[in-house]
Coordinates of C-alpha atoms in Angstrom, one line a residue:
Chain Y
M1 CA 141.4 117.5 105.9
R2 CA 142.1 117.4 109.7
R3 CA 143.3 114.1 110.9
S4 CA 140.8 112.4 112.9
V5 CA 142.1 110.4 116.4
I6 CA 139.2 107.9 115.4
P7 CA 140.4 105.1 113.5
G8 CA 138.8 102.8 111.1
F9 CA 138.2 105.4 107.9
R10 CA 140.0 103.5 105.4
L11 CA 138.4 100.0 106.4
S12 CA 134.8 102.0 106.5
L13 CA 135.3 103.4 103.4
G14 CA 136.7 100.7 101.8
I15 CA 133.7 98.9 102.7
T16 CA 130.9 101.4 101.8
L17 CA 132.7 102.2 98.2
L18 CA 132.9 98.2 97.4
Y19 CA 129.6 97.8 98.1
L20 CA 128.2 101.0 96.2
G21 CA 130.2 99.8 93.4
V22 CA 129.6 96.8 93.0
I23 CA 126.0 96.4 93.7
V24 CA 124.9 99.9 92.5
L25 CA 127.4 102.0 90.0
L26 CA 128.4 98.7 88.1
P27 CA 125.0 97.9 86.9
L28 CA 124.0 101.2 86.3
C29 CA 127.2 101.6 84.0
A30 CA 126.3 98.8 82.3
L31 CA 123.0 99.6 81.1
I32 CA 124.5 103.1 80.3
L33 CA 127.2 100.8 77.9
K34 CA 124.5 98.6 76.6
A35 CA 122.4 101.5 75.6
S36 CA 125.1 103.7 74.1
D37 CA 125.7 100.5 72.0
V38 CA 122.4 100.6 70.5
G39 CA 123.2 103.9 68.0
L40 CA 121.7 107.3 68.3
T41 CA 119.4 106.6 65.2
Q42 CA 118.2 103.2 66.6
L43 CA 117.7 104.7 69.9
W44 CA 115.7 107.5 68.4
G45 CA 113.5 104.7 66.8
I46 CA 112.6 103.0 69.5
L47 CA 111.8 106.0 71.5
S48 CA 109.9 107.6 69.0
S49 CA 108.0 104.5 68.3
P50 CA 104.3 105.2 69.1
R51 CA 103.8 102.4 71.7
T52 CA 106.9 103.7 73.7
L53 CA 105.6 107.2 73.4
S54 CA 102.0 106.2 74.6
A55 CA 103.9 104.3 77.2
I56 CA 105.5 107.5 78.6
R57 CA 102.6 109.7 78.1
V58 CA 100.4 107.3 80.0
T59 CA 103.1 106.9 82.7
V60 CA 103.6 110.5 83.4
T61 CA 99.9 111.6 83.1
M62 CA 98.9 109.1 85.6
A63 CA 101.9 109.8 87.7
A64 CA 100.7 113.3 87.9
A65 CA 97.3 112.4 88.7
A66 CA 98.4 110.2 91.7
T67 CA 100.7 113.0 92.9
A68 CA 97.7 115.5 92.7
F69 CA 95.5 113.2 94.8
N70 CA 98.5 112.7 97.2
A71 CA 99.0 116.2 97.6
V72 CA 95.4 116.9 98.8
Y73 CA 94.9 113.8 101.0
G74 CA 98.8 113.5 102.1
L75 CA 98.1 117.4 103.7
L76 CA 95.1 116.9 104.9
L77 CA 96.4 113.8 106.8
A78 CA 99.6 115.4 107.8
W79 CA 97.5 118.3 109.4
V80 CA 95.4 116.1 111.3
L81 CA 98.0 113.8 112.5
A82 CA 99.9 117.1 113.4
R83 CA 97.2 119.3 114.9
Y84 CA 94.5 117.3 116.1
Q85 CA 94.3 115.0 119.3
F86 CA 91.2 112.0 119.0
P87 CA 91.0 108.5 119.8
G88 CA 92.8 106.4 117.4
K89 CA 95.5 108.9 116.2
R90 CA 98.4 106.3 116.8
I91 CA 97.1 103.9 114.8
L92 CA 96.5 106.1 112.1
D93 CA 99.8 107.3 112.3
A94 CA 101.0 103.6 111.8
L95 CA 98.7 103.3 108.8
V96 CA 100.6 105.8 106.9
D97 CA 103.2 103.6 106.5
V98 CA 101.1 100.4 105.3
P99 CA 102.2 101.6 101.7
F100 CA 105.9 101.4 102.3
A101 CA 105.8 98.2 104.1
L102 CA 103.5 96.2 102.3
P103 CA 104.9 94.6 99.3
T104 CA 103.9 96.3 95.7
A105 CA 102.4 92.6 94.4
V106 CA 100.2 92.5 97.4
A107 CA 98.9 95.9 97.0
G108 CA 98.6 95.4 93.5
L109 CA 96.4 92.1 94.1
A110 CA 94.3 93.7 97.0
L111 CA 93.5 97.0 95.0
T112 CA 92.5 95.0 91.8
A113 CA 90.2 92.5 93.9
L114 CA 88.8 95.8 95.6
L115 CA 88.2 97.5 92.3
S116 CA 87.5 95.0 89.8
K117 CA 83.7 94.4 88.5
N118 CA 83.0 91.6 91.5
G119 CA 84.9 93.8 94.2
W120 CA 83.5 95.7 97.2
F121 CA 83.9 99.2 95.5
G122 CA 84.0 98.1 91.7
G123 CA 80.7 96.6 91.7
P124 CA 79.0 99.7 93.2
L125 CA 81.1 102.0 91.0
E126 CA 80.8 100.3 87.6
S127 CA 76.9 100.4 88.2
M128 CA 77.4 104.2 88.6
G129 CA 79.2 103.8 85.1
I130 CA 82.6 104.5 86.6
K131 CA 85.4 101.6 85.4
V132 CA 88.5 101.3 87.4
A133 CA 90.3 97.9 87.2
Y134 CA 91.9 97.7 83.8
T135 CA 91.6 101.3 82.8
P136 CA 94.4 104.3 83.3
L137 CA 92.0 105.6 86.6
G138 CA 93.4 101.9 88.1
I139 CA 97.0 103.0 87.2
A140 CA 96.6 106.0 88.8
I141 CA 95.0 104.4 92.1
A142 CA 97.7 102.0 92.2
M143 CA 100.4 104.6 91.8
A144 CA 99.0 106.9 94.5
F145 CA 98.4 104.1 97.2
T146 CA 102.2 103.1 96.8
S147 CA 103.3 106.9 97.2
I148 CA 101.0 108.5 99.9
P149 CA 103.6 108.3 103.1
F150 CA 106.1 110.3 101.0
V151 CA 103.7 113.6 101.2
V152 CA 102.5 113.0 104.8
R153 CA 106.1 112.3 106.2
T154 CA 107.8 115.0 104.5
V155 CA 105.0 117.7 105.8
Q156 CA 103.8 116.4 109.4
P157 CA 107.2 117.4 111.0
V158 CA 107.1 120.9 109.5
I159 CA 103.5 121.5 110.9
E160 CA 104.5 120.2 114.2
D161 CA 107.6 122.4 114.4
L162 CA 105.1 125.5 113.1
G163 CA 103.6 126.5 116.5
T164 CA 101.2 128.7 117.2
D165 CA 102.7 131.8 117.6
V166 CA 103.2 133.1 114.1
E167 CA 99.0 132.3 114.1
E168 CA 98.4 134.4 116.8
A169 CA 100.7 137.3 115.6
G170 CA 98.4 137.4 112.2
R171 CA 95.5 137.0 114.3
S172 CA 96.4 139.9 116.4
L173 CA 97.1 142.1 113.3
G174 CA 93.2 141.2 112.5
A175 CA 93.8 138.7 109.7
S176 CA 90.8 136.1 109.2
D177 CA 91.6 132.0 109.5
L178 CA 91.6 131.7 105.8
Q179 CA 94.2 134.9 105.5
I180 CA 96.2 133.0 108.3
L181 CA 96.2 129.8 106.5
W182 CA 97.1 131.5 102.9
R183 CA 99.7 133.7 103.9
V184 CA 101.4 132.5 107.1
I185 CA 100.8 128.6 107.2
F186 CA 100.9 127.6 103.4
P187 CA 104.1 129.4 102.8
A188 CA 105.9 127.6 105.7
I189 CA 105.1 124.6 105.1
F190 CA 105.0 125.1 101.0
P191 CA 109.0 123.5 100.4
A192 CA 108.3 120.6 102.3
F193 CA 105.0 120.0 100.6
L194 CA 106.8 120.5 97.2
A195 CA 109.4 118.3 98.1
G196 CA 106.6 115.5 99.1
C197 CA 105.0 115.7 96.0
S198 CA 108.4 115.5 93.8
L199 CA 109.0 112.2 95.8
S200 CA 105.9 110.9 95.1
F201 CA 105.5 111.6 91.7
A202 CA 108.9 110.0 91.2
R203 CA 108.1 106.8 92.7
S204 CA 104.9 106.6 90.9
L205 CA 106.9 107.1 87.4
G206 CA 109.0 104.1 88.7
E207 CA 106.1 101.7 90.2
F208 CA 105.9 98.3 88.6
G209 CA 104.5 95.8 91.1
A210 CA 101.0 97.4 92.0
V211 CA 100.2 98.8 88.7
I212 CA 100.7 96.0 86.5
F213 CA 97.8 93.8 88.3
I214 CA 95.3 96.8 88.1
A215 CA 96.2 98.1 84.6
G216 CA 95.0 95.4 82.3
N217 CA 98.5 96.3 80.5
Q218 CA 96.8 96.8 77.0
P219 CA 99.5 98.3 74.4
M220 CA 98.6 102.0 73.6
K221 CA 96.5 102.4 76.2
T222 CA 97.2 101.0 79.6
E223 CA 100.6 100.2 79.3
I224 CA 103.6 101.7 81.5
V225 CA 107.1 102.4 80.7
A226 CA 108.4 99.8 83.2
L227 CA 106.2 97.0 81.9
L228 CA 107.3 97.9 78.1
T229 CA 110.9 97.6 79.4
Y230 CA 110.0 93.8 81.0
I231 CA 108.0 93.1 77.7
R232 CA 111.0 93.9 75.4
L233 CA 113.2 92.0 77.8
E234 CA 111.2 89.0 77.3
E235 CA 110.8 89.3 73.9
Y236 CA 114.6 89.1 74.0
N237 CA 114.9 92.7 72.5
Y238 CA 118.2 93.8 74.2
E239 CA 118.7 96.7 72.8
A240 CA 114.9 98.3 73.2
A241 CA 115.1 97.3 77.2
A242 CA 118.4 99.0 77.3
A243 CA 117.1 102.3 75.6
I244 CA 113.8 102.4 77.4
A245 CA 115.3 101.5 80.8
V246 CA 117.8 104.7 80.2
V247 CA 114.9 107.0 79.6
M248 CA 113.4 105.7 82.8
L249 CA 116.9 106.2 84.3
A250 CA 117.2 109.7 83.2
M251 CA 113.9 110.5 84.3
A252 CA 114.8 109.3 87.5
F253 CA 117.6 111.7 87.6
T254 CA 115.9 114.7 86.8
M255 CA 113.6 114.0 89.6
L256 CA 116.5 113.7 91.9
I257 CA 118.1 116.9 90.7
I258 CA 114.3 118.7 91.2
T259 CA 113.8 117.0 94.5
N260 CA 117.4 118.0 95.9
A261 CA 116.8 121.8 94.8
V262 CA 113.4 121.8 96.3
Q263 CA 114.8 120.5 99.7
A264 CA 118.1 122.5 99.9
W265 CA 115.5 125.2 99.5
N266 CA 113.5 123.9 102.0
L267 CA 116.5 123.6 104.2
R268 CA 117.2 127.2 104.0
Y269 CA 113.9 128.3 104.4
L270 CA 113.8 126.8 107.6
T271 CA 117.2 128.0 108.7
K272 CA 116.1 131.5 108.0
G273 CA 112.8 130.8 110.5
N274 CA 115.1 129.8 112.8
A275 CA 117.2 132.7 112.9
Chain T
M1 CA 95.8 143.4 131.5
A2 CA 93.0 143.4 128.5
D3 CA 95.6 142.7 126.0
Q4 CA 96.6 139.7 128.0
R5 CA 93.4 138.4 128.3
S6 CA 92.4 138.9 124.3
N7 CA 96.2 137.0 123.9
G8 CA 94.4 133.7 125.8
A9 CA 91.8 133.9 123.4
W10 CA 93.3 134.1 120.3
M11 CA 95.6 131.2 121.3
V12 CA 92.2 129.2 122.1
T13 CA 90.9 128.5 118.6
P14 CA 94.2 128.0 116.1
V15 CA 93.5 127.8 112.6
G16 CA 91.4 124.7 111.7
A17 CA 90.6 124.0 115.2
G18 CA 87.1 125.4 115.2
P19 CA 84.7 122.4 115.8
V20 CA 82.8 122.8 112.4
V21 CA 86.4 122.9 110.3
R22 CA 87.8 120.1 112.8
R23 CA 84.7 117.8 112.2
V24 CA 85.0 117.9 108.2
V25 CA 88.8 117.6 107.7
L26 CA 88.8 114.6 110.4
G27 CA 85.7 113.0 108.5
I28 CA 87.5 113.6 105.2
V29 CA 90.5 111.9 106.1
L30 CA 89.1 109.3 108.3
V31 CA 86.7 108.0 105.4
L32 CA 89.6 108.3 102.3
T33 CA 91.8 106.1 105.0
L34 CA 89.1 103.7 105.5
L35 CA 89.0 103.5 101.6
I36 CA 92.6 103.6 100.1
L37 CA 94.6 101.6 103.2
I38 CA 92.3 99.9 105.5
A39 CA 90.0 98.0 102.8
P40 CA 93.0 96.6 101.2
L41 CA 94.4 95.2 104.2
A42 CA 90.8 93.9 105.1
L43 CA 90.2 92.3 101.6
I44 CA 93.6 90.3 101.8
F45 CA 92.7 88.7 105.0
S46 CA 89.0 88.4 104.0
S47 CA 90.0 86.6 100.6
A48 CA 92.5 84.4 101.9
L49 CA 90.2 83.3 104.4
S50 CA 87.0 83.2 102.4
Q51 CA 86.9 79.5 102.0
G52 CA 87.7 78.7 105.7
I53 CA 90.9 78.3 107.4
A54 CA 91.4 74.5 106.5
V55 CA 91.8 75.6 102.8
F56 CA 93.7 78.6 103.9
F57 CA 96.1 76.2 105.2
R58 CA 96.1 73.9 102.6
N59 CA 96.9 76.6 100.3
L60 CA 99.8 77.8 102.1
A61 CA 100.9 74.2 102.2
E62 CA 101.5 73.7 98.4
P63 CA 104.5 72.9 97.4
G64 CA 104.9 76.0 95.1
T65 CA 104.1 78.1 97.8
Q66 CA 106.2 76.3 100.4
H67 CA 109.6 76.5 98.4
A68 CA 109.0 80.2 97.4
I69 CA 108.4 81.0 101.0
L70 CA 111.9 79.4 101.6
L71 CA 113.2 80.9 98.6
T72 CA 112.4 84.4 99.9
V73 CA 113.8 83.6 103.7
I74 CA 117.2 82.5 102.3
A75 CA 117.4 85.5 100.1
A76 CA 116.4 88.1 103.1
L77 CA 119.0 86.0 105.5
I78 CA 121.9 86.7 103.1
A79 CA 120.9 90.3 101.9
V80 CA 120.1 91.7 105.2
P81 CA 123.2 91.1 107.0
L82 CA 125.2 92.2 104.1
N83 CA 123.3 95.3 104.2
I84 CA 123.4 96.1 107.9
L85 CA 127.4 95.9 107.3
F86 CA 127.0 97.9 104.8
G87 CA 125.2 100.8 106.4
L88 CA 127.2 100.7 109.5
A89 CA 130.5 101.3 107.4
A90 CA 128.8 103.9 105.2
A91 CA 127.2 105.5 108.4
W92 CA 130.8 105.4 110.3
S93 CA 132.8 106.5 107.3
V94 CA 130.4 109.5 106.4
T95 CA 129.7 110.9 110.1
K96 CA 132.7 110.3 111.8
F97 CA 134.9 111.7 109.2
N98 CA 135.3 114.6 106.8
F99 CA 136.9 114.1 103.5
P100 CA 136.3 115.4 99.9
G101 CA 133.2 114.0 98.2
R102 CA 131.4 113.2 101.4
T103 CA 128.3 114.9 100.0
L104 CA 128.3 113.1 96.7
L105 CA 129.0 109.4 98.8
I106 CA 125.7 110.6 100.9
A107 CA 123.6 111.2 97.6
L108 CA 125.4 107.7 96.4
I109 CA 124.0 106.1 98.8
E110 CA 120.6 106.9 98.4
L111 CA 120.9 106.8 94.8
P112 CA 118.6 103.1 94.5
Y113 CA 115.8 104.7 96.2
S114 CA 114.9 107.1 93.2
I115 CA 115.5 104.3 90.8
S116 CA 112.7 101.9 89.4
P117 CA 113.1 98.5 90.7
I118 CA 112.8 97.4 87.2
V119 CA 115.7 99.5 85.9
A120 CA 117.7 97.8 88.6
G121 CA 116.9 94.6 87.2
V122 CA 117.4 95.2 83.6
A123 CA 120.9 97.0 84.8
Y124 CA 121.8 93.4 86.3
L125 CA 120.8 91.5 83.1
F126 CA 123.9 93.7 81.4
V127 CA 126.2 92.7 83.9
Y128 CA 125.7 89.0 84.8
G129 CA 123.6 88.0 81.8
T130 CA 124.8 86.1 78.6
T131 CA 125.3 89.2 76.6
G132 CA 126.6 91.4 79.6
L133 CA 129.6 92.4 80.8
F134 CA 130.7 89.9 82.8
G135 CA 128.5 87.3 80.6
P136 CA 131.7 85.7 79.0
I137 CA 133.9 85.2 82.5
I138 CA 130.7 83.5 84.3
E139 CA 130.5 81.2 81.5
I140 CA 133.8 80.0 81.2
L141 CA 133.7 79.9 85.4
G142 CA 130.3 78.0 85.1
I143 CA 129.0 79.8 87.6
K144 CA 124.9 80.3 87.4
V145 CA 124.2 84.1 88.4
M146 CA 121.4 85.1 86.3
F147 CA 118.1 83.5 87.0
A148 CA 119.2 82.3 90.2
L149 CA 119.7 82.9 93.7
P150 CA 122.7 85.2 93.3
A151 CA 120.8 87.4 91.1
I152 CA 117.8 87.3 93.4
V153 CA 119.7 88.8 96.1
L154 CA 121.8 91.1 94.3
A155 CA 118.7 92.7 92.8
S156 CA 117.4 92.7 96.3
M157 CA 120.5 94.4 97.7
F158 CA 120.5 97.1 95.4
V159 CA 117.0 98.2 96.1
T160 CA 118.0 98.1 100.0
A161 CA 121.0 99.3 100.0
P162 CA 120.1 102.8 101.7
F163 CA 117.9 101.3 104.5
V164 CA 120.0 101.0 107.2
A165 CA 122.1 103.7 106.3
R166 CA 119.6 106.2 105.9
E167 CA 118.4 105.4 109.5
L168 CA 122.0 105.7 110.9
I169 CA 123.1 108.7 108.9
P170 CA 121.2 111.4 110.4
L171 CA 121.2 109.9 114.3
M172 CA 125.1 109.4 113.8
Q173 CA 125.5 113.1 112.5
V174 CA 123.6 114.4 115.6
Q175 CA 125.9 112.4 118.0
G176 CA 129.0 113.6 116.7
T177 CA 132.1 111.9 117.5
D178 CA 133.0 113.2 121.2
E179 CA 132.5 110.0 122.8
E180 CA 134.6 108.2 120.7
E181 CA 137.3 110.6 120.8
A182 CA 137.3 110.1 124.6
A183 CA 137.4 106.5 124.2
V184 CA 140.4 106.0 121.8
T185 CA 142.3 108.6 123.9
L186 CA 141.9 106.6 126.6
G187 CA 143.1 103.9 124.7
A188 CA 140.6 101.8 123.7
S189 CA 141.1 100.4 120.1
G190 CA 139.0 101.1 117.1
F191 CA 136.7 97.8 117.3
A192 CA 136.5 98.3 121.2
T193 CA 135.3 102.0 120.8
F194 CA 132.9 100.9 118.1
V195 CA 131.5 97.8 120.1
K196 CA 131.2 99.4 123.2
V197 CA 130.4 103.1 122.7
T198 CA 128.9 103.9 119.0
L199 CA 127.0 100.5 118.7
P200 CA 124.9 100.8 121.9
N201 CA 124.1 104.5 120.8
V202 CA 122.6 103.2 117.4
R203 CA 121.6 99.7 118.1
W204 CA 117.7 100.6 117.9
A205 CA 118.3 102.6 114.4
V206 CA 120.0 99.3 113.4
L207 CA 117.4 97.1 114.3
Y208 CA 114.3 99.5 113.0
G209 CA 116.6 99.6 109.7
A210 CA 117.2 96.1 109.5
I211 CA 113.6 95.0 110.0
L212 CA 112.6 97.8 107.1
C213 CA 115.1 96.3 104.9
N214 CA 113.8 92.7 105.9
A215 CA 110.5 93.5 104.7
R216 CA 111.2 95.1 101.8
V217 CA 113.8 92.1 100.4
M218 CA 110.8 89.6 100.9
G219 CA 108.4 92.0 99.2
E220 CA 110.7 93.3 96.0
F221 CA 108.8 92.2 92.8
G222 CA 110.2 94.4 89.8
A223 CA 114.0 94.0 90.0
V224 CA 113.3 90.2 91.1
S225 CA 110.9 89.3 88.5
V226 CA 113.5 90.7 85.8
V227 CA 116.9 88.9 87.1
S228 CA 114.8 85.5 88.5
G229 CA 113.7 84.5 85.3
N230 CA 110.4 83.2 87.0
V231 CA 111.2 79.4 86.7
R232 CA 108.1 77.8 88.8
G233 CA 109.1 75.9 91.8
Q234 CA 112.6 77.1 91.2
T235 CA 113.6 80.7 91.2
T236 CA 109.9 82.0 92.1
T237 CA 110.1 84.1 95.6
L238 CA 106.9 84.8 97.5
P239 CA 105.6 88.1 95.6
L240 CA 106.3 86.3 92.1
Q241 CA 104.5 83.2 93.3
I242 CA 101.5 85.4 94.1
E243 CA 101.5 86.4 90.7
L244 CA 101.6 83.1 89.1
L245 CA 98.9 81.6 91.2
Y246 CA 96.9 84.9 90.1
Q247 CA 97.6 84.4 86.6
D248 CA 96.3 80.7 87.3
Y249 CA 93.0 82.0 88.2
N250 CA 94.0 80.4 91.8
V251 CA 92.8 83.7 93.6
A252 CA 92.8 82.3 97.0
G253 CA 96.0 80.7 97.0
A254 CA 97.4 84.1 95.9
F255 CA 95.5 85.8 98.5
A256 CA 97.0 83.1 101.3
A257 CA 100.5 83.7 99.6
A258 CA 99.7 87.5 100.0
T259 CA 98.6 87.0 103.8
V260 CA 102.4 86.0 104.4
L261 CA 103.9 89.2 103.3
T262 CA 100.8 91.3 104.9
A263 CA 101.8 89.5 108.2
V264 CA 105.8 90.7 107.6
A265 CA 104.7 94.0 106.9
L266 CA 102.2 94.5 109.8
F267 CA 104.9 93.1 112.3
T268 CA 107.6 95.8 110.9
I269 CA 105.2 98.7 111.1
L270 CA 104.2 97.4 115.0
I271 CA 108.2 97.4 115.6
K272 CA 108.5 100.8 114.2
V273 CA 105.8 102.3 116.6
V274 CA 107.2 100.5 119.7
L275 CA 110.7 101.7 118.9
E276 CA 109.5 105.2 118.4
R277 CA 107.6 105.0 121.6
F278 CA 110.3 103.3 123.6
S279 CA 114.0 104.8 122.5
P280 CA 115.0 107.9 122.5
D281 CA 117.3 107.4 119.2
T282 CA 114.8 106.5 116.6
H283 CA 112.3 109.6 116.1
G284 CA 113.7 110.5 113.0
R285 CA 110.8 110.5 110.6
A286 CA 112.8 110.0 107.5
P287 CA 110.5 109.9 104.3
G288 CA 111.5 107.2 101.7
H289 CA 111.2 103.7 102.6

């Protein structure tokens, strides 16, 4: 390590490590410690119980549905923001940040009011026979709302940087619009798109505030993992809470590794493109 | 010559710019945005004001809501400055110096983004709760951490730890170390270098990170609902108060409280737009806040 002339290394690194240690790592270690106290057979019993399995299934499938929706809407939104000029574009660009800035409890409350029987959308939808609030569909919508910006904000800069020269090259070789889209543009934005989708999925798996308002929270039907953890705590069943929380932590780490791998691939892709 | 002309013709219509495609794509996006992003915002304000402005202010003046606002502001006043300090220290150490484990440290700084707030809340319970790691010591010392302000602040800090650092790290990486090295070589102290050279270069990013962090601290629900114990009128922050009012079927009261947080959110976005427009140092679009 080359010694830097700039002072303050020890102080800044000390503050950083102290803060991370006390605020982030200590609680995570305590959680893992608590879960390891539980014992493997009991742990297996908690996790393989029908209610836990159902909560995991509901959470994962609805997060996947939310991510699928965000993939399409987010991609179109990013395209429109990067490529089109139209009045109100700045407002649309700012609106993309609403789900990040708006507290999840407020989002949950508003979505529930919109989609329940007496709501602006819930009334017309129910007369068409579609129930949204207090069903798994409601969960998916709440998850989609809170994670829309991930896809848009990862893909948008890549489309902006893409430029039109590759398209022109494709066109000069006689490719049709669809061929250019599929063979030239989509491969270029795919790594970023995948990274945005995995971020969106990861966020949906852990979402709590927005979902519990709209889900109806019926065990075995519309109960998500985060809520089940919370319920076990309120029942003072700390072993079960720790066990389920560790499963959520494991899912988060898995998604983190996947996202990082995708982003590393993305970066390699971008540098190759520039060379 | 012919080639140049046709070259120009290709440039006129990039993919997706044809009038029909453009109209269809833009139409789909605008309709979806209206339904998904604008309708909830409109509903919050219209529900809060549905019984008139007088009732709206009476709902806001309710003691429970007033106390929740106060508690939320106090939590933000403690958590945000500490987070700014951490963000500056973290960004300074990982961008101005090269040391083994640097990449791992950056990954650790971003870790809270990927962890569910509920998991964070549960984890804190196993540190400071009665059956937790420090439970016995805390009981002997007679300090109240769990189900009180300290736990609310700590959980908020966990959730928002990356906010300022995430804004600063990419920016300070681009800026490099030349200016600081020049200042130090000319005899400036470390502190003077930081205040006179580094800080002016990153002040807008710090401001933006702090405002994002503030919005998230004020709006945090999952982690806080686990660690606060939800004692009415004592440990309910504003998002928790919204849930309490909603459970009491006081929907107008819940929406009145929600407008305060919505206003904070819209103000945050406004600041972001202004900073992106007028300052050169914050155009990074880091996803993940």
